Tab-separated table of C-alpha atoms in Angstrom:
chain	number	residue	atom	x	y	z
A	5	UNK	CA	-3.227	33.741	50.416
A	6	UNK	CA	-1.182	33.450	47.116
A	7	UNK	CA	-2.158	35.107	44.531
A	8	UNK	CA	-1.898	33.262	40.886
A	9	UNK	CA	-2.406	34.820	37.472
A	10	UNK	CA	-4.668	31.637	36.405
A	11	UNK	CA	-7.095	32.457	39.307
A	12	UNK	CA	-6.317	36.191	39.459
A	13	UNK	CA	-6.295	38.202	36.096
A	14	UNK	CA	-3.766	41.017	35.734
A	15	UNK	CA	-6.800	43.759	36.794
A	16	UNK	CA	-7.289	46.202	34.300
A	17	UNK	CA	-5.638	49.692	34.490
A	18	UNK	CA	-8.442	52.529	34.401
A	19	UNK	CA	-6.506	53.756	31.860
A	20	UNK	CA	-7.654	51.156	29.625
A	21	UNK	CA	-11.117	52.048	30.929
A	22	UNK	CA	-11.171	55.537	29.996
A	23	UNK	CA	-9.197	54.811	26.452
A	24	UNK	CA	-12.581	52.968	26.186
A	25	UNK	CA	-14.865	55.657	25.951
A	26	UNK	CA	-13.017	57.093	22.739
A	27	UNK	CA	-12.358	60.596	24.684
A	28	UNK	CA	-11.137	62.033	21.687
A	29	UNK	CA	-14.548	61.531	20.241
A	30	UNK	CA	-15.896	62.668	23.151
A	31	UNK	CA	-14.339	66.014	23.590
A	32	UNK	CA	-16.331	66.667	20.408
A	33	UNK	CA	-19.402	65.163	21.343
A	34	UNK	CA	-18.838	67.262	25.153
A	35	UNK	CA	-18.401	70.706	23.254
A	36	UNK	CA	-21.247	70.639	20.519
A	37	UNK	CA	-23.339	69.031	23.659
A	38	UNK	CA	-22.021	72.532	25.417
A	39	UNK	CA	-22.513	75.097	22.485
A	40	UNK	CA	-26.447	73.590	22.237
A	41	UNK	CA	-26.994	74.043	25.627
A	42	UNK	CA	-25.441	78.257	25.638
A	43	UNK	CA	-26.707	78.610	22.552
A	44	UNK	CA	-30.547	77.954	23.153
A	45	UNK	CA	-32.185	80.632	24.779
A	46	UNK	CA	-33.265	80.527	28.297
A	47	UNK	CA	-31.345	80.354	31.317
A	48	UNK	CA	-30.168	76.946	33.051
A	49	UNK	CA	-28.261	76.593	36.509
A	50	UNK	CA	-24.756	76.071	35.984
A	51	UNK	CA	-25.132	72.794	37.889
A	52	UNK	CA	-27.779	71.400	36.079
A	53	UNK	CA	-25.665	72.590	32.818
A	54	UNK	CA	-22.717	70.962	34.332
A	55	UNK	CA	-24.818	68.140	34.514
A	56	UNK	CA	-26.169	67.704	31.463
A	57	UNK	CA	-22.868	67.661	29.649
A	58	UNK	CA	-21.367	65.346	32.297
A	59	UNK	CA	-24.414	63.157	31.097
A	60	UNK	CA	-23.673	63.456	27.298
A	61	UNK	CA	-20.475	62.394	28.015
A	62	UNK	CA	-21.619	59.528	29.620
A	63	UNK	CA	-23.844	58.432	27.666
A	64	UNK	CA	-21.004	59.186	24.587
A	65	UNK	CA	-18.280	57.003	26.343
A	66	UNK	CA	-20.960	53.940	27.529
A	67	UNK	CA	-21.932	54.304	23.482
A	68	UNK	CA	-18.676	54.169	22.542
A	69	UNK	CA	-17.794	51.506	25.539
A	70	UNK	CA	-20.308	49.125	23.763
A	71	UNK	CA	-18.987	50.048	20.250
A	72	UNK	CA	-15.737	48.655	20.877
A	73	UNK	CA	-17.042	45.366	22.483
A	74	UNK	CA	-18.495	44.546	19.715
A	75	UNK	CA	-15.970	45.654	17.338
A	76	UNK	CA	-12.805	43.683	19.084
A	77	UNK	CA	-12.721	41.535	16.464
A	78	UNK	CA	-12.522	44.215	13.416
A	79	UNK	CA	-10.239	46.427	15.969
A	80	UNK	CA	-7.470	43.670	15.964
A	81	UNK	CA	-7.635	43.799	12.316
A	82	UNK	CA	-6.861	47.254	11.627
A	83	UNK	CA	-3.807	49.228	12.425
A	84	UNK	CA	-5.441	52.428	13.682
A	85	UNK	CA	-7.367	50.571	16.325
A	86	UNK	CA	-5.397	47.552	16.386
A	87	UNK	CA	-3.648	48.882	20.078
A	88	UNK	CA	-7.324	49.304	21.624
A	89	UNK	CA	-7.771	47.639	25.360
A	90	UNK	CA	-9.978	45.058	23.759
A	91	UNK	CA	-7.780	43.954	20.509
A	92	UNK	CA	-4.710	44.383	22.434
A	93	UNK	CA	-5.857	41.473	25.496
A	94	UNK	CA	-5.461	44.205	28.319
A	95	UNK	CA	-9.260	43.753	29.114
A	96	UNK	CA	-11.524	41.092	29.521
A	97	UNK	CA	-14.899	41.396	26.422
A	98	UNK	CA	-17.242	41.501	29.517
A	99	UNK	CA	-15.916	44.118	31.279
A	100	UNK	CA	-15.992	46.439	28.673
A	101	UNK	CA	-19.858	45.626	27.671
A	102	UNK	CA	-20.359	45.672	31.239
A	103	UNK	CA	-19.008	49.479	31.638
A	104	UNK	CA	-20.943	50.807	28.517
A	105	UNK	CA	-24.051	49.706	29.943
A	106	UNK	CA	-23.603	51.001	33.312
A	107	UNK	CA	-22.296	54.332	32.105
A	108	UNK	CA	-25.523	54.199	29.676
A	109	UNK	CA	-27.683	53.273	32.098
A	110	UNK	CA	-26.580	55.703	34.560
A	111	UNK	CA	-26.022	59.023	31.909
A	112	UNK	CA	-29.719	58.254	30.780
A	113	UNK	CA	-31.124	57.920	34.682
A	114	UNK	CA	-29.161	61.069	36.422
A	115	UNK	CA	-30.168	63.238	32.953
A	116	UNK	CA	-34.219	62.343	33.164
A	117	UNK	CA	-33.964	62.829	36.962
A	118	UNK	CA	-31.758	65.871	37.560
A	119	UNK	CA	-32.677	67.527	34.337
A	120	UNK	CA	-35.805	67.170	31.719
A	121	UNK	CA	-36.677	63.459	30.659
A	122	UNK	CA	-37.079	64.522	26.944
A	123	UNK	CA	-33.468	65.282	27.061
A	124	UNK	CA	-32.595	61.726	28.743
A	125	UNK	CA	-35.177	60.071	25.980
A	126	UNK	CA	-33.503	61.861	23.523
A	127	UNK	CA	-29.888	60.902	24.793
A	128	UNK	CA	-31.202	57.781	25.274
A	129	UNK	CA	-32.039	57.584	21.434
A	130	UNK	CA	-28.755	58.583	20.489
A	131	UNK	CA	-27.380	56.061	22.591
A	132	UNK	CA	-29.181	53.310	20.860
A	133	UNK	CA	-28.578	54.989	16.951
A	134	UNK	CA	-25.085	54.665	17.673
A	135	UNK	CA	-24.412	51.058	19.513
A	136	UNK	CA	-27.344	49.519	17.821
A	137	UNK	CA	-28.220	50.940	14.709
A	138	UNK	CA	-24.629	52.082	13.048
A	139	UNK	CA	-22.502	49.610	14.885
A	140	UNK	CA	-24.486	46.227	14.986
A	141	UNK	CA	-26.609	46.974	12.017
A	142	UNK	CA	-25.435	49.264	9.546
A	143	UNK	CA	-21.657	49.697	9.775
A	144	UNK	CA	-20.894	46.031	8.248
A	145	UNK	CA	-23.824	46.227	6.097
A	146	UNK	CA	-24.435	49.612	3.705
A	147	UNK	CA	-21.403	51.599	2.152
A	148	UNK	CA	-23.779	54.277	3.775
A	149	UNK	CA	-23.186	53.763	7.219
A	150	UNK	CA	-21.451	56.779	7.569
A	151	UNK	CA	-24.722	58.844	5.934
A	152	UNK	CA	-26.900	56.956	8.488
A	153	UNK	CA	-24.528	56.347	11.353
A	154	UNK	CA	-23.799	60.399	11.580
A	155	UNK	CA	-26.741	60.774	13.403
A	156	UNK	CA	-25.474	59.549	16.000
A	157	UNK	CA	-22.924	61.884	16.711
A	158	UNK	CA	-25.439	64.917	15.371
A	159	UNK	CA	-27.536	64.313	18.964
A	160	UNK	CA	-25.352	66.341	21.480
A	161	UNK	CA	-26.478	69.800	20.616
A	162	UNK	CA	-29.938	68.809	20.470
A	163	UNK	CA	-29.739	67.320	23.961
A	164	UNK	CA	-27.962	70.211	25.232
A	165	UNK	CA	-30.631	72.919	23.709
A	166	UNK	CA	-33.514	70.353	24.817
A	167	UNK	CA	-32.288	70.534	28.383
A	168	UNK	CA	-32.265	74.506	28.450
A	169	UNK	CA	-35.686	74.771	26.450
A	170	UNK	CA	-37.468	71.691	27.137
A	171	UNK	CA	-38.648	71.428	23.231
A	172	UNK	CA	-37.886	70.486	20.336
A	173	UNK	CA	-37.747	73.074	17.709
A	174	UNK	CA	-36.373	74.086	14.090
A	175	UNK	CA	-33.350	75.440	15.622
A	176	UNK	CA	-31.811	71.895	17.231
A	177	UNK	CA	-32.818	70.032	14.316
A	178	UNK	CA	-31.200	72.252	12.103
A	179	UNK	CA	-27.820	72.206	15.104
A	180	UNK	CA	-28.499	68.468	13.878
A	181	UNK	CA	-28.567	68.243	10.322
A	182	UNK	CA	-25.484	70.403	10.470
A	183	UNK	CA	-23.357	67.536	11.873
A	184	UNK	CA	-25.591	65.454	10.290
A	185	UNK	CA	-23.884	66.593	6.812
A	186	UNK	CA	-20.687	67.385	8.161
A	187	UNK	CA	-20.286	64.090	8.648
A	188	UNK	CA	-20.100	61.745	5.094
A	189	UNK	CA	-17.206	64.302	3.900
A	190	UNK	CA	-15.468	64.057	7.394
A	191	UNK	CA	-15.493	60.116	7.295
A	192	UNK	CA	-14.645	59.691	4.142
A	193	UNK	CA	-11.955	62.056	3.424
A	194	UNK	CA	-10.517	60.052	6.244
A	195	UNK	CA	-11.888	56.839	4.466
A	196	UNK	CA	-10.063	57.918	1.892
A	197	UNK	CA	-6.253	57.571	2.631
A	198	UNK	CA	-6.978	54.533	5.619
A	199	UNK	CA	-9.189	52.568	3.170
A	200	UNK	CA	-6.788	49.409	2.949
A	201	UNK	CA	-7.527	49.191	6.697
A	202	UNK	CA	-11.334	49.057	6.299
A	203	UNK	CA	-11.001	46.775	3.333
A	204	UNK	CA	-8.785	44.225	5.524
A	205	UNK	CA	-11.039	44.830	8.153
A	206	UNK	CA	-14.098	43.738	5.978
A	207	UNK	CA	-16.190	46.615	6.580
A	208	UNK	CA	-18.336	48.171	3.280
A	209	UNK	CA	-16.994	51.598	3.266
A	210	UNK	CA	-17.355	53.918	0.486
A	211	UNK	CA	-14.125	53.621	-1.301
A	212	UNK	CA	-13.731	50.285	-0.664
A	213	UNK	CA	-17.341	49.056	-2.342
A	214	UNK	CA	-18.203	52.019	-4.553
A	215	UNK	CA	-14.733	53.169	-5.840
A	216	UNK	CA	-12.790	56.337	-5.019
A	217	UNK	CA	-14.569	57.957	-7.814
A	218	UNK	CA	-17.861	58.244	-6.329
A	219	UNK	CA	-16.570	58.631	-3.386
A	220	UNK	CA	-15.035	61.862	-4.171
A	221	UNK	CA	-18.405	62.864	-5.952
A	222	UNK	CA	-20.328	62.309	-2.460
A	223	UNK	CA	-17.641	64.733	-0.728
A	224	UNK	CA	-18.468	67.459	-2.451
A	225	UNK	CA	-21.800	66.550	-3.036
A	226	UNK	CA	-22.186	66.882	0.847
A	227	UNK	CA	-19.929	69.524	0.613
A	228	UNK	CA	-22.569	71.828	-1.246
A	229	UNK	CA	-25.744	70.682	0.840
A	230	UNK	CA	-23.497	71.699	4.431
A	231	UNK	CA	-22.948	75.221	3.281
A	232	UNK	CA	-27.052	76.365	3.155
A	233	UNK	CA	-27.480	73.827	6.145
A	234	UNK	CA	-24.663	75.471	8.009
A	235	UNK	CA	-26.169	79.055	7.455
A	236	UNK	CA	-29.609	78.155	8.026
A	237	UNK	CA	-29.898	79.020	11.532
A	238	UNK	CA	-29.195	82.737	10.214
A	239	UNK	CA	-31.800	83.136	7.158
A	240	UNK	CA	-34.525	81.219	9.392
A	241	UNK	CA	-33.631	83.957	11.943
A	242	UNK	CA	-32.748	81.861	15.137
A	243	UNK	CA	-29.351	83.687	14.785
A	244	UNK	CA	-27.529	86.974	14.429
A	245	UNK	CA	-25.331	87.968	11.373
A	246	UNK	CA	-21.913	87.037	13.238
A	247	UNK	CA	-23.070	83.532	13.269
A	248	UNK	CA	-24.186	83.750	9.678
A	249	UNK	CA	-20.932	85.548	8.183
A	250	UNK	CA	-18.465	82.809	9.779
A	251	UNK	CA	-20.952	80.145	8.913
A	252	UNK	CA	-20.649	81.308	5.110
A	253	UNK	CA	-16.822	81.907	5.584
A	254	UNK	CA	-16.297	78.404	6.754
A	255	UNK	CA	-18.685	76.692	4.554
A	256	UNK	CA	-17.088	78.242	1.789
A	257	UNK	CA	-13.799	77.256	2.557
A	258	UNK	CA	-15.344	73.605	2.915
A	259	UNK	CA	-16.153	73.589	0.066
A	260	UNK	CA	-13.116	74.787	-1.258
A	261	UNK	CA	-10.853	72.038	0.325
A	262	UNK	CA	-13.452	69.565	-1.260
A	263	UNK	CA	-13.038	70.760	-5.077
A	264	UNK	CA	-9.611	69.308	-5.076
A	265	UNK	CA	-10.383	66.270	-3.526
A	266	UNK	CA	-13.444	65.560	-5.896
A	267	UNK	CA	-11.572	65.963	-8.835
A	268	UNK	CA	-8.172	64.738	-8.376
A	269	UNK	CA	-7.520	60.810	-8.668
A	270	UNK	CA	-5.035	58.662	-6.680
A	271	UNK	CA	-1.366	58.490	-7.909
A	272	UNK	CA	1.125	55.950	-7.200
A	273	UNK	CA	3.110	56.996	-3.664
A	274	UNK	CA	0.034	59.639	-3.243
A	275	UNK	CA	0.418	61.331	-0.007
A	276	UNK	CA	-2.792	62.045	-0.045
A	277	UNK	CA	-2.710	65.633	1.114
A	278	UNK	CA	-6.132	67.087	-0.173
A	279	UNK	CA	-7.781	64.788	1.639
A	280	UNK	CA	-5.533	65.309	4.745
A	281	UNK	CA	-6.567	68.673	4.643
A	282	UNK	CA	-9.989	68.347	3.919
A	283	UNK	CA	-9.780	66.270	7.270
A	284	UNK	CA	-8.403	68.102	9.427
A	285	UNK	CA	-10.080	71.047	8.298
A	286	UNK	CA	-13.628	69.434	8.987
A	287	UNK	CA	-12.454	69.061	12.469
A	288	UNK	CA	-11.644	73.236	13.268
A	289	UNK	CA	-14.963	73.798	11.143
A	290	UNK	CA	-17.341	71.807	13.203
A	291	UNK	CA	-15.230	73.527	16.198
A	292	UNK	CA	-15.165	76.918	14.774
A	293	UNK	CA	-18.899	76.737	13.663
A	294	UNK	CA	-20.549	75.687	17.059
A	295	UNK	CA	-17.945	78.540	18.484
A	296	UNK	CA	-19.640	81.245	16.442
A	297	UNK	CA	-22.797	80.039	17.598
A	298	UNK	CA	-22.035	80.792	21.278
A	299	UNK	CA	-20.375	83.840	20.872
A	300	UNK	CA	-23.214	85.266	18.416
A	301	UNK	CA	-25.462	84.111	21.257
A	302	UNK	CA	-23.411	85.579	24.309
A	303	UNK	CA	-22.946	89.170	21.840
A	304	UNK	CA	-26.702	89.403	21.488
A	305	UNK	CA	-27.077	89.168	24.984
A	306	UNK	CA	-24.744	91.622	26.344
A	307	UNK	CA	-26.514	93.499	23.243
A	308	UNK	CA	-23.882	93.602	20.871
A	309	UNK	CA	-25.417	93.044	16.756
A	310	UNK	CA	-28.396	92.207	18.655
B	24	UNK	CA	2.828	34.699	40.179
B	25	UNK	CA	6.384	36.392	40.480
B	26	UNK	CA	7.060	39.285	43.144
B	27	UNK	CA	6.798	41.779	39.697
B	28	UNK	CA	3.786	40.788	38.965
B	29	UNK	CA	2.384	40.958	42.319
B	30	UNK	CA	3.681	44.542	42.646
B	31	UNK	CA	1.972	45.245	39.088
B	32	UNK	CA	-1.016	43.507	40.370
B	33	UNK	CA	-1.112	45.543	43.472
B	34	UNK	CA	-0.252	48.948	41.808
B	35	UNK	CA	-3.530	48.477	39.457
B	36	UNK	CA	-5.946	47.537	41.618
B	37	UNK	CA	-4.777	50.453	43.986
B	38	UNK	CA	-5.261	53.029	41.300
B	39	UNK	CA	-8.272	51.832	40.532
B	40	UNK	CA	-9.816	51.559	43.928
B	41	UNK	CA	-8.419	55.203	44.309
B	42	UNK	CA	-10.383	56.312	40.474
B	43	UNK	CA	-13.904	54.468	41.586
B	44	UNK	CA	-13.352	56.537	44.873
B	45	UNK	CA	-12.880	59.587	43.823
B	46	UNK	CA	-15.684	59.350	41.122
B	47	UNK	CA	-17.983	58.027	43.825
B	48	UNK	CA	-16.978	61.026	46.051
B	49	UNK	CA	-17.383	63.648	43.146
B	50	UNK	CA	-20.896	61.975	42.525
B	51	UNK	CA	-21.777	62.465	46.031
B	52	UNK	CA	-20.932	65.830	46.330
B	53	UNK	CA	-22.838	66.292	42.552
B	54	UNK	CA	-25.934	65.075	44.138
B	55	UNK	CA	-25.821	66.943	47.378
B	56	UNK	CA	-25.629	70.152	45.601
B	57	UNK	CA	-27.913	68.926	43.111
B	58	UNK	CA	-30.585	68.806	45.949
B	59	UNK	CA	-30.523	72.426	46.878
B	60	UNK	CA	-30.033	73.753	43.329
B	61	UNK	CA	-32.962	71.323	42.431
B	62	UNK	CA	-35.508	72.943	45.612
């Protein structure tokens, strides 16, 4: 039989297929999912824990699967996602809204069946906030997609504490709202020094539509509201004090590295290096935070600062 | 479709026969321990 590239498309490496499901997102979305699930209290079996993250991740990389099929078109037009399977032509449109909904599909099924079907509703929520509600609806809509769309992305720990408890309480919705305001300053610090690429691109993002001005003013205005969010898990009690010193610590040092970036303005050949730091410190503190939650959690149970 | 390609052509769909295998494998072996942890 001979094989021709008119009948027989150059298959897609599984590379490509993996690169789909963002993993550097993911790894994110895989340890908050992780530090909800040791951090509630209860006990769960190690596989069903194993398979609750595997199930966030899923459900992460099908959300982020779908994402970029129907982004392609703003991908191509930007130069940080510009070299994506779908902008680059190493993968066929359908294949990649094909794999988000099966890995959907399937992360929602095995996580109501194997583990607690509020989790799996609550997974499959996030599933929709994200592929339906930022990407299709708000992202090219509202300078405050990233306000709305962080939601999305705020859902892991709540899954993971849902799966252990099997309820929602004040403690995962606070997990939430942590992320929840983590996120504006995140995005748009990184908004900040790629916005020529969203403004190509077409999509409303803050600087682009509002100015850098208020821009900066919403960093550190979410700057302020994360630091009594961040510690709230402490004063309401559903923590120990290690939690609630590092939680201060790190807050305050958020909102430290945003001071400089809300009150500075752009110069010709800026390097932008307040917000590059603001950046990548949002990154270690969402990290370092979630850590502090575990480890206050694991101390109190081996009754250390109990 | 030149002898390179073919080779390319062959090389992909090999690792990814070997990727869906080994992820149906683990999956098996996920749900077979799944039933005892789940008794």
């Amino acid at each position: 039989m001979t094989i021709t590239p008119a009948t027989h498309p150059m298959p897609t490496e599984w590379r490509d297929f993996f690169a789909l499901t963002k993993p550097r997102v993911m790894s994110l979305v895989i340890f908050t999912g992780l530090c909800g699930l040791l951090a509630a209290p209860g006990d769960i079996h190690p596989v069903i824990g194993f398979i609750t993250v595997l199930c966030i991740a899923a459900g992460a990389g099908g959300a982020a699967s779908l994402n970029q099929w129907w982004e392609a078109d703003i991908d191509a037009k930007m130069k940080r996602t510009a070299a994506r399977p779908l902008p680059a032509g190493r993968m066929q449109r359908s294949d990649a809204r094909d794999f988000g909904f099966l890995l959907c599909g399937f992360s929602v099924m095995i996580l109501g069946l194997a583990v607690h079907w509020l989790a799996a509703i609550i997974l499959a929520i996030s599933i929709v906030y994200y592929a339906v509600i930022y990407t299709i609806w708000l992202k090219p809509r509202t300078p405050q997609n990233i306000v709305i769309g962080g939601g999305a992305g705020a859902f892991p720990p709540v899954i993971g504490w849902v799966a252990v408890t099997d309820e929602i309480t004040l403690m995962p919705v606070l997990l939430f709202a942590i992320i929840f305001f983590w996120t504006p300053p995140h995005f748009w610090a990184l908004a900040l020094f790629v916005q020529s690429d969203y403004a190509k691109a077409g999509i409303p993002m803050l600087p682009v539509v509002k100015g850098e001005a208020a821009t900066r003013r919403q960093i550190l205005a979410y700057s302020v509201i994360l630091l009594p969010v961040a510690v709230a898990p402490w004063i309401i009690g559903g923590t120990g004090a290690v939690y609630g010193v590092v939680a201060l610590a790190l807050s305050a040092v958020f909102l430290a590295f945003s001071i400089p970036v809300a009150r500075r303005r752009r110069a010709e050949t800026d390097a932008m290096l307040p917000e590059k730091r603001l950046f990548g410190y949002s990154i270690i503190y969402l990290f370092a935070l979630f850590a502090a939650l575990v480890a206050d959690r694991l101390l109190a149970r081996i009754g250390v600062f109990a | 479709m030149t002898p390179e390609e073919r080779t390319e052509y062959l090389a992909r769909q090999k690792a990814r026969t070997r990727v869906i295998g080994l992820a149906l494998a683990s999956l098996a072996v996920l749900f077979y321990v799944l039933t005892f942890v789940r008794m």
